CSV table of C-alpha atoms (C1' of nucleotides) in Angstrom, one decimal:
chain,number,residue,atom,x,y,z
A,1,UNK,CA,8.5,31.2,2.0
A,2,UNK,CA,12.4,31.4,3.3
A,3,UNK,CA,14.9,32.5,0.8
A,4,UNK,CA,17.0,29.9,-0.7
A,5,UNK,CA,14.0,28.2,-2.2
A,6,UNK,CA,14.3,28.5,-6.3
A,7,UNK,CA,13.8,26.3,-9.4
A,8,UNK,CA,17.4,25.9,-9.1
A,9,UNK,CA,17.6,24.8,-5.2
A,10,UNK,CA,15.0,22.5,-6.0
A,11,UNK,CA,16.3,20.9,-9.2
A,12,UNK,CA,20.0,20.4,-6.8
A,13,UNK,CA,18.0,19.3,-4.1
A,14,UNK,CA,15.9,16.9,-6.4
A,15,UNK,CA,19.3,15.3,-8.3
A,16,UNK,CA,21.0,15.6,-5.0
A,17,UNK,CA,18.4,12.9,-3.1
A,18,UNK,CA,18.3,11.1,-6.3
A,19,UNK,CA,21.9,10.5,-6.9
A,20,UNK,CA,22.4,9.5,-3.7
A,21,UNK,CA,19.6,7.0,-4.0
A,22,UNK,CA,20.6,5.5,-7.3
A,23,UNK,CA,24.5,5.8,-6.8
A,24,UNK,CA,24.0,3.7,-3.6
A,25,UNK,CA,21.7,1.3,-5.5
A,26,UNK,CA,24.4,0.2,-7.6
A,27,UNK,CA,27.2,0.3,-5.0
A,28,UNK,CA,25.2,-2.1,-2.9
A,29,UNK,CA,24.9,-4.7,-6.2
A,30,UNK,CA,28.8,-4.5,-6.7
A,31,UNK,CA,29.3,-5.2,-2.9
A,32,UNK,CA,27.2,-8.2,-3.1
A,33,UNK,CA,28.3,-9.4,-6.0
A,34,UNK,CA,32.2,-8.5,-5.5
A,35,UNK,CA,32.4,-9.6,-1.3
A,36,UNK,CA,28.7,-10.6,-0.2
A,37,UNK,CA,28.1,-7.8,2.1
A,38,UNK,CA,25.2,-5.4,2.2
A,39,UNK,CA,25.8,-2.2,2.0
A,40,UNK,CA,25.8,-1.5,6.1
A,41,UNK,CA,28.2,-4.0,6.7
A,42,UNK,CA,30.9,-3.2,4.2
A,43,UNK,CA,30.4,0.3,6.3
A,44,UNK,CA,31.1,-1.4,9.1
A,45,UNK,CA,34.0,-3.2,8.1
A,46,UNK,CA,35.4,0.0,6.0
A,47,UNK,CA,35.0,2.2,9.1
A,48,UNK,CA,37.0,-0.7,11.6
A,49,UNK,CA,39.3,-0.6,8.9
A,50,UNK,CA,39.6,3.6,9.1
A,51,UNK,CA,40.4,3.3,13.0
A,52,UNK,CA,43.5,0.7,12.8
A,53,UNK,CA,41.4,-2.5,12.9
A,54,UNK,CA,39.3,-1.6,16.2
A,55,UNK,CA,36.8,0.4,17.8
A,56,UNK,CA,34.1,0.0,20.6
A,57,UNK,CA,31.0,-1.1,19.9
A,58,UNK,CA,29.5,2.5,20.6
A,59,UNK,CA,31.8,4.5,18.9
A,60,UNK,CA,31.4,1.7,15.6
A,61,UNK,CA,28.2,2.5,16.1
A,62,UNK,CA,28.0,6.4,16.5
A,63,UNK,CA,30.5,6.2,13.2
A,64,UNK,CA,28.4,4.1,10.9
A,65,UNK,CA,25.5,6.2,12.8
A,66,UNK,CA,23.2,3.1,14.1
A,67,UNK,CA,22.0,2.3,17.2
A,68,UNK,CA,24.0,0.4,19.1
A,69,UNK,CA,21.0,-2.6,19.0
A,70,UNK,CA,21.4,-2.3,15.1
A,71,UNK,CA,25.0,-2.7,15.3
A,72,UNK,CA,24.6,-6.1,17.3
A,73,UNK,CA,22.4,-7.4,14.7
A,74,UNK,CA,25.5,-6.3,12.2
A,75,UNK,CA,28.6,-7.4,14.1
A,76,UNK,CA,26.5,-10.9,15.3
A,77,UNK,CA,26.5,-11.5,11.3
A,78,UNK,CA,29.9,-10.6,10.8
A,79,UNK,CA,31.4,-12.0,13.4
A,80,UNK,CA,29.7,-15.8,12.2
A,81,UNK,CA,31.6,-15.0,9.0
A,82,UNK,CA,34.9,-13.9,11.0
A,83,UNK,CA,35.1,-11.3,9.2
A,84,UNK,CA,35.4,-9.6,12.8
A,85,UNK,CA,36.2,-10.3,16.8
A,86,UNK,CA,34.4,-8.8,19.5
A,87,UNK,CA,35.9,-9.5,23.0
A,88,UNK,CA,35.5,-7.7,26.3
A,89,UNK,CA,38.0,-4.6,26.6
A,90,UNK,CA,41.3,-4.8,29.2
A,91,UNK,CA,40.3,-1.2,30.9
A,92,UNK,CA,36.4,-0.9,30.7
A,93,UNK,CA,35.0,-4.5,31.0
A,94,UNK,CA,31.9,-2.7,29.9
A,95,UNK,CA,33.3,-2.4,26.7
A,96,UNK,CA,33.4,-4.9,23.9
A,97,UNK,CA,35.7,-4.3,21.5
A,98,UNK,CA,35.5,-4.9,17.4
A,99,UNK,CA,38.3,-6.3,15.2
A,100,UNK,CA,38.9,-6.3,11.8
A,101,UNK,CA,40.0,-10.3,10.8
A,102,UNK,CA,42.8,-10.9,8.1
A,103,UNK,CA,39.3,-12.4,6.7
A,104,UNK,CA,37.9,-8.9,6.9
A,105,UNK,CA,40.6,-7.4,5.0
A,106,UNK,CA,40.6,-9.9,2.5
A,107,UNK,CA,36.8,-9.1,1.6
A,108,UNK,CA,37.7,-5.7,1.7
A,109,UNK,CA,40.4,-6.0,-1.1
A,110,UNK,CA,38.3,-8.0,-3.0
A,111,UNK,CA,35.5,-5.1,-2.9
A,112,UNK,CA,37.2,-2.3,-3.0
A,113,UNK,CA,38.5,-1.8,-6.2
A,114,UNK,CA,35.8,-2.5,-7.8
A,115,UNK,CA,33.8,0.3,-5.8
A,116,UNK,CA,36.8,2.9,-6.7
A,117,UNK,CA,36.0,1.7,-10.4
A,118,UNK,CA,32.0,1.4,-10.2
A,119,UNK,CA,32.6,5.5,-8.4
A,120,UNK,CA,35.2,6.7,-10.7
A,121,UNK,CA,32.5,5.6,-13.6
A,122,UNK,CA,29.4,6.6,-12.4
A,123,UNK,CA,29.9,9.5,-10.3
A,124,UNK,CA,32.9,11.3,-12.2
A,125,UNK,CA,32.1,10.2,-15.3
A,126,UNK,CA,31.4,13.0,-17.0
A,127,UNK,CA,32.4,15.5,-14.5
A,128,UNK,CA,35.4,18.2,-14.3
A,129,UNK,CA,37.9,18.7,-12.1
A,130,UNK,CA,36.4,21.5,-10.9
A,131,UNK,CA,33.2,20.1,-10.8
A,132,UNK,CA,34.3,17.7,-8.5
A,133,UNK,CA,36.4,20.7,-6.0
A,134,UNK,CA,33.3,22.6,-5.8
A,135,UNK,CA,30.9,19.2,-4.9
A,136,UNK,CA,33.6,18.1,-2.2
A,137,UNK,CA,34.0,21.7,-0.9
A,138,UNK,CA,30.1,22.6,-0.7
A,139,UNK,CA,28.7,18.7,0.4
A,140,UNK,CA,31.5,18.8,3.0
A,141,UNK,CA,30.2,21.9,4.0
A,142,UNK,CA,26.9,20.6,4.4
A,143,UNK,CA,27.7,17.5,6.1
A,144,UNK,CA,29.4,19.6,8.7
A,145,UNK,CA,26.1,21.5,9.5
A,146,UNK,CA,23.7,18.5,9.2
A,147,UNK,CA,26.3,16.9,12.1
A,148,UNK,CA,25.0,19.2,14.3
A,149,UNK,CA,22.8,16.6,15.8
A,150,UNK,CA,23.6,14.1,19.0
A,151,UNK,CA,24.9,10.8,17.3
A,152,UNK,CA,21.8,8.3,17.9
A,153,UNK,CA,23.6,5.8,20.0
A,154,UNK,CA,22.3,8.1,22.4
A,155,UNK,CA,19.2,9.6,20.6
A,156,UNK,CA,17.1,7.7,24.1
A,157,UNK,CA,17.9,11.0,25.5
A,158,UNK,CA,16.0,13.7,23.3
A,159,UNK,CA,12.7,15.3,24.9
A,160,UNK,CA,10.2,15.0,22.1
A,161,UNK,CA,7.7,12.5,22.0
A,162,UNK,CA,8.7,10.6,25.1
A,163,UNK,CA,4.9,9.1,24.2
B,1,UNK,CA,43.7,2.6,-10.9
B,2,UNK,CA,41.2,4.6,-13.3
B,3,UNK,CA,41.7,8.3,-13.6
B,4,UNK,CA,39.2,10.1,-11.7
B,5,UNK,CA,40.3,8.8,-8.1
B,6,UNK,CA,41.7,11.8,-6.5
B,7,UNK,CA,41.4,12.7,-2.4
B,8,UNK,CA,39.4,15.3,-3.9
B,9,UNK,CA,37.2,13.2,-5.6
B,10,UNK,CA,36.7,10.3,-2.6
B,11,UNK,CA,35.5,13.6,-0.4
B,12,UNK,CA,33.1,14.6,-2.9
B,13,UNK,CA,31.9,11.1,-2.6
B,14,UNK,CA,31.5,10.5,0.7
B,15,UNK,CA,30.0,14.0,1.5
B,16,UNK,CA,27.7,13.7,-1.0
B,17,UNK,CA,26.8,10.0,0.4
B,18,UNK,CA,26.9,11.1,4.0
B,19,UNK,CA,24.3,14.2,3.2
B,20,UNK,CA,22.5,12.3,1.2
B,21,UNK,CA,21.5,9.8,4.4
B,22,UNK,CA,21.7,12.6,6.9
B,23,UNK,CA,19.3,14.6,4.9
B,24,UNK,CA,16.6,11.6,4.1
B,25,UNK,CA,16.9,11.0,7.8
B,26,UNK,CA,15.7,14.8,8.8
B,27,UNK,CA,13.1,14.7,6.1
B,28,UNK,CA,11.8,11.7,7.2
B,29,UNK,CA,11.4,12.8,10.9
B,30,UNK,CA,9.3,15.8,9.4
B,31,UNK,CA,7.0,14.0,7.0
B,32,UNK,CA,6.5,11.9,9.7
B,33,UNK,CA,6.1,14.4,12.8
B,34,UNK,CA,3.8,17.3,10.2
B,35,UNK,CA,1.7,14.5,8.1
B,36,UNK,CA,1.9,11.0,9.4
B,37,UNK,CA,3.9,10.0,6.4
B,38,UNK,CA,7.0,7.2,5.6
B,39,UNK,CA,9.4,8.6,3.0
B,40,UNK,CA,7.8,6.7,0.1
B,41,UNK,CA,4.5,7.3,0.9
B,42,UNK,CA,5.1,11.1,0.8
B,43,UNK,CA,7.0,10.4,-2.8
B,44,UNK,CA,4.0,8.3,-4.0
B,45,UNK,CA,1.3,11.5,-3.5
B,46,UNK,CA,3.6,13.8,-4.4
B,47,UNK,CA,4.7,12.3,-7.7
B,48,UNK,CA,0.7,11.9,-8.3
B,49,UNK,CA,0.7,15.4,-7.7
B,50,UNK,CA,2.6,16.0,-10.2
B,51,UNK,CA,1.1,13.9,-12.8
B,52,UNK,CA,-2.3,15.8,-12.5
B,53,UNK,CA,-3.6,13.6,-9.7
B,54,UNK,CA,-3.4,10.3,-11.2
B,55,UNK,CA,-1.4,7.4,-12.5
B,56,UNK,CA,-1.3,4.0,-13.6
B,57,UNK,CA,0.1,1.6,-10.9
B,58,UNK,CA,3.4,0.6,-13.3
B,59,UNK,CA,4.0,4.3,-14.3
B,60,UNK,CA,3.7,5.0,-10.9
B,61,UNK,CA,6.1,2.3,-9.2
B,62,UNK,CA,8.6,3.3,-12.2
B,63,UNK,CA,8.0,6.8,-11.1
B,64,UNK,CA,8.8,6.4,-7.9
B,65,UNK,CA,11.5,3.5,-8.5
B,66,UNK,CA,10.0,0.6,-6.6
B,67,UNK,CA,8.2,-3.1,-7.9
B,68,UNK,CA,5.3,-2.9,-8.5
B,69,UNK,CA,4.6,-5.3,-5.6
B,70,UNK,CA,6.0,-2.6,-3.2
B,71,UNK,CA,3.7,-0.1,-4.6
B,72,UNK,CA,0.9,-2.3,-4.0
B,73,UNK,CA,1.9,-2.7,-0.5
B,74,UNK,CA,1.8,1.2,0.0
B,75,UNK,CA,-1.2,1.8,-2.3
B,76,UNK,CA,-3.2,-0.6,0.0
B,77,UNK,CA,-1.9,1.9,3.1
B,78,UNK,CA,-2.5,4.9,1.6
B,79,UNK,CA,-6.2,3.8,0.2
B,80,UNK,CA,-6.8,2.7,3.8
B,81,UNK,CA,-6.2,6.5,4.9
B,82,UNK,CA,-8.1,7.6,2.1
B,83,UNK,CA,-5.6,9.5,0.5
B,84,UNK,CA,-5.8,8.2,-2.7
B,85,UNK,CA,-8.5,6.0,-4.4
B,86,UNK,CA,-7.8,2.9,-7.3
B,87,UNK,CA,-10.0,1.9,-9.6
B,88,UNK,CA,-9.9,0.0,-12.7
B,89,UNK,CA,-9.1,1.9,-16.4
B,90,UNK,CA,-11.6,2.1,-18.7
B,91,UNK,CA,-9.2,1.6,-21.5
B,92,UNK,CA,-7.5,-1.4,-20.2
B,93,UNK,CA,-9.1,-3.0,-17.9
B,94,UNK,CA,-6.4,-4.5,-16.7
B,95,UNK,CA,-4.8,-1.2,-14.9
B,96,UNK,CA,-5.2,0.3,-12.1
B,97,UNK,CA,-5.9,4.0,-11.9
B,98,UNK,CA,-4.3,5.6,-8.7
B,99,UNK,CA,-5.6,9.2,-7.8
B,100,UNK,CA,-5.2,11.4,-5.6
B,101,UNK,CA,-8.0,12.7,-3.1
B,102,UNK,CA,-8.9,15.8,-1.4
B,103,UNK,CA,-7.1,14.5,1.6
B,104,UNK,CA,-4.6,13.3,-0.1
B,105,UNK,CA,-3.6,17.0,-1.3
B,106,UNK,CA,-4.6,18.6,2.4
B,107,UNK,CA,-2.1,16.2,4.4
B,108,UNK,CA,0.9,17.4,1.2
B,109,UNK,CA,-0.3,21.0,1.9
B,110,UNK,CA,0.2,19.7,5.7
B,111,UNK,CA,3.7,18.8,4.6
B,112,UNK,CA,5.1,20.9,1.9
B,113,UNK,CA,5.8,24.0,3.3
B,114,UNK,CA,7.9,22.2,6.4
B,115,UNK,CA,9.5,20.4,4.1
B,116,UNK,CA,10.3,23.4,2.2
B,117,UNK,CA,11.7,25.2,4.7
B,118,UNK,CA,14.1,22.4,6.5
B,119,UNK,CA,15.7,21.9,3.3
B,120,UNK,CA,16.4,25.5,2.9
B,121,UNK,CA,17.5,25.4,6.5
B,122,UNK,CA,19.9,22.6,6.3
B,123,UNK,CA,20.7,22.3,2.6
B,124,UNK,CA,21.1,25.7,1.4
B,125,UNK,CA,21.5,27.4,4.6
B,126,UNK,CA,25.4,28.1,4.1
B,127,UNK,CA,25.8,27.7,0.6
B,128,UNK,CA,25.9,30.6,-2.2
B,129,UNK,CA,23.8,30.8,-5.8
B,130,UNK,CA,26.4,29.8,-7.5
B,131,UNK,CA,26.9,26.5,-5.6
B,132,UNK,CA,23.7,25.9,-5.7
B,133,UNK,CA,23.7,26.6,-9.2
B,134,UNK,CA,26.5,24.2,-9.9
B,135,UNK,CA,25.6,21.7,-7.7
B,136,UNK,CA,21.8,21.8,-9.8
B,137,UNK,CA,24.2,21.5,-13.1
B,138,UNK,CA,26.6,18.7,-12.1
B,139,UNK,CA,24.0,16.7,-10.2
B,140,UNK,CA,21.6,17.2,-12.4
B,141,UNK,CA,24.1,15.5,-15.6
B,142,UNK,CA,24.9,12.4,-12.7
B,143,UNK,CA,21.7,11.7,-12.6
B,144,UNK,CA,21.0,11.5,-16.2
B,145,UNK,CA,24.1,9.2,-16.2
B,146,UNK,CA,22.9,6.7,-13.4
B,147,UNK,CA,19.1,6.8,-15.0
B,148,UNK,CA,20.7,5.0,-17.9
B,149,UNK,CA,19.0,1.9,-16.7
B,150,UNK,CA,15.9,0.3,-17.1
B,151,UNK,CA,13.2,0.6,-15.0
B,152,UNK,CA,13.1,-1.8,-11.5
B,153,UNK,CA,9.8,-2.7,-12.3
B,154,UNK,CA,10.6,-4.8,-15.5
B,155,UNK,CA,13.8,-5.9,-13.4
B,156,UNK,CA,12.7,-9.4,-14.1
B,157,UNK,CA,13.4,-8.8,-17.8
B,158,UNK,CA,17.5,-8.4,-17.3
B,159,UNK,CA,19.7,-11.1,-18.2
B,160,UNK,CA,22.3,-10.8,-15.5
B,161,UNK,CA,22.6,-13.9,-13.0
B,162,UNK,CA,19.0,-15.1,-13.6
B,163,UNK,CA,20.3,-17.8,-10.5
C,1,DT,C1',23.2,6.3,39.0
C,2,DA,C1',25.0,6.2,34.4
C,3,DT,C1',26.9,3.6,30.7
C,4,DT,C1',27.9,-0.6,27.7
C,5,DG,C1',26.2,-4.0,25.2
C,6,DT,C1',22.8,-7.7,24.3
C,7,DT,C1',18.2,-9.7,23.7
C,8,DA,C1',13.5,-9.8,22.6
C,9,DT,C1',10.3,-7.9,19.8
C,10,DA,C1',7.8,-5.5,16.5
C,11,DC,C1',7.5,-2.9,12.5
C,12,DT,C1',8.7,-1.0,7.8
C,13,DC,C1',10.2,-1.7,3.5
C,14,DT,C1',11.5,-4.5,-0.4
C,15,DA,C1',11.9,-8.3,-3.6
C,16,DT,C1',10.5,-12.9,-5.6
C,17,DA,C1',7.4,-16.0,-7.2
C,18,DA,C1',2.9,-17.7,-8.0
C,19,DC,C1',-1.4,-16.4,-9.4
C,20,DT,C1',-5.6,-14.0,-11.8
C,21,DA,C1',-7.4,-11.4,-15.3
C,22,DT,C1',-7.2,-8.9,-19.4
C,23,DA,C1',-4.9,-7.7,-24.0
D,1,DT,C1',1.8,-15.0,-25.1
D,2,DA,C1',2.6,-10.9,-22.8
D,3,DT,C1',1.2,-7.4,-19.5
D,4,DA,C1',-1.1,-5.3,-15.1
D,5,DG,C1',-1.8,-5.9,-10.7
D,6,DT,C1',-2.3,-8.5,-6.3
D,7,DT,C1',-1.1,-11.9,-2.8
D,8,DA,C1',1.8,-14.6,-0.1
D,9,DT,C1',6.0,-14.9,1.8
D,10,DA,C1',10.5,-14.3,3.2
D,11,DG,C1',14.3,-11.5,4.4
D,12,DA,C1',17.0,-7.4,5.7
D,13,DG,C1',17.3,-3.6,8.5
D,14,DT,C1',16.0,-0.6,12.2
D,15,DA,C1',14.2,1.0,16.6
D,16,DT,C1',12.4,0.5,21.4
D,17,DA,C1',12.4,-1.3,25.7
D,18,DA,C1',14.0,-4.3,29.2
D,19,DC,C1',17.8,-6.3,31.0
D,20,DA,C1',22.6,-7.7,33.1
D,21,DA,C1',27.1,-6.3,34.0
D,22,DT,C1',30.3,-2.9,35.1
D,23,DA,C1',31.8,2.0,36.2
DNA sequence: TATTGTTATACTCTATAACTATA
DNA sequence: TATAGTTATAGAGTATAACAATA
């Protein structure tokens, strides 16, 4: 058995999956109750919104980390509710570019408090201020060594299982 | 704005979000590469595994945090690979008793110790015993905030928009 | 040839409602 | 009447492969 595995590791591990799970549970009620958006697409907009307005398909896709396909089904919803643009890019005609509407925006302001409040409550509730420095410095941590991993816009290029 | 919202406190969240996915996604490559297993059906035995082997279908669909429709749906898959058995209760004979078989608990022993060691690999990997000991502490206290709700599978009980 | 994006398609998971049977 | 479980069904989301257009 490798090192690192102890009641304690397990019992973070264990809250850690389950948080997530439960925190995103009631995050995706408020969005669809708040701006009608599931909880991919308000990703999608937030992210456009994170990169001045616009991004190429691809890199909206390597960012909210779906496959491109998935992001087609995505964008082809939010585009019917014009809460986005997609047109064909000036210098790569390959290239479709996203954009955020004044639409989009709006369903983001009408969301977004309400997710800083639903957070703020749930989340940091009952925490301290250290608490909170020590979960930001050791998930960020994390994060940065679970992104070790090609984005999966492009995951058609791995070796196992061709099948 | 309510106290709690610091830049801080937004990277908490979205590491602890973004780790949360990354994580599921890993473990959910392994269950499925070293026992043939979807995320929930790996929960499903291994929460009977810890309840002695067996369970009612409602304690078990609370258990693992899914309707009771959607347990049926993966009790009918996992009875199909003969990895767990149902069978009416002799008390109530309105129950179902789930348990666990003998292959049931070879394809978890198939899993476990995989699982065990990716999440040593990529979630403890970097991170000291005191992290992990606060992380375990703090997370731990979340959860017990966020399981402040009732059960999904008497969901059709709450009173909120009942449409 | 490689890359961008879309389409077609199939599959997994989940939820709702209607139903049966038992308490 | 209420509860346990199943079934039918519908919908969301995702991935794969094949494809067209452009680089």
């Amino acid at each position: 058995m490798p090192d690192g595995y102890t009641e304690e590791g397990a019992a973070a591990y264990f809250a850690l999956m389950e948080v997530g799970e439960l925190l995103k549970h009631h995050v995706e009620q408020q969005f669809r109750r708040d701006g009608g958006l599931s909880y991919v697409q308000f990703r999608v907009l937030a992210h456009l919104l994170d990169h001045d307005g616009r991004l190429r398909m691809t890199d909206l896709a390597d960012g909210v980390v779906y496959s491109r396909a998935g992001l087609t089904y995505q964008a082809s919803i939010l585009e019917k509710e014009e809460l986005i643009t997609r047109r064909p890019s000036a210098e790569d005609e390959r290239a479709t570019i996203v954009e955020l509407t004044n639409l989009g925006r709006e369903r983001l302001a009408a969301i977004i408090p309400g997710h800083v409040a639903l957070v703020a409550h749930e989340l940091f509730g009952q925490l301290s201020e250290s608490d909170i420095a020590t979960m930001a410095d050791v998930l960020t941590r994390v994060r940065t060594h679970l992104r070790t991993v090609p984005p999966r816009s492009i995951a058609s290029r791995r070796k196992t299982r061709p099948k």
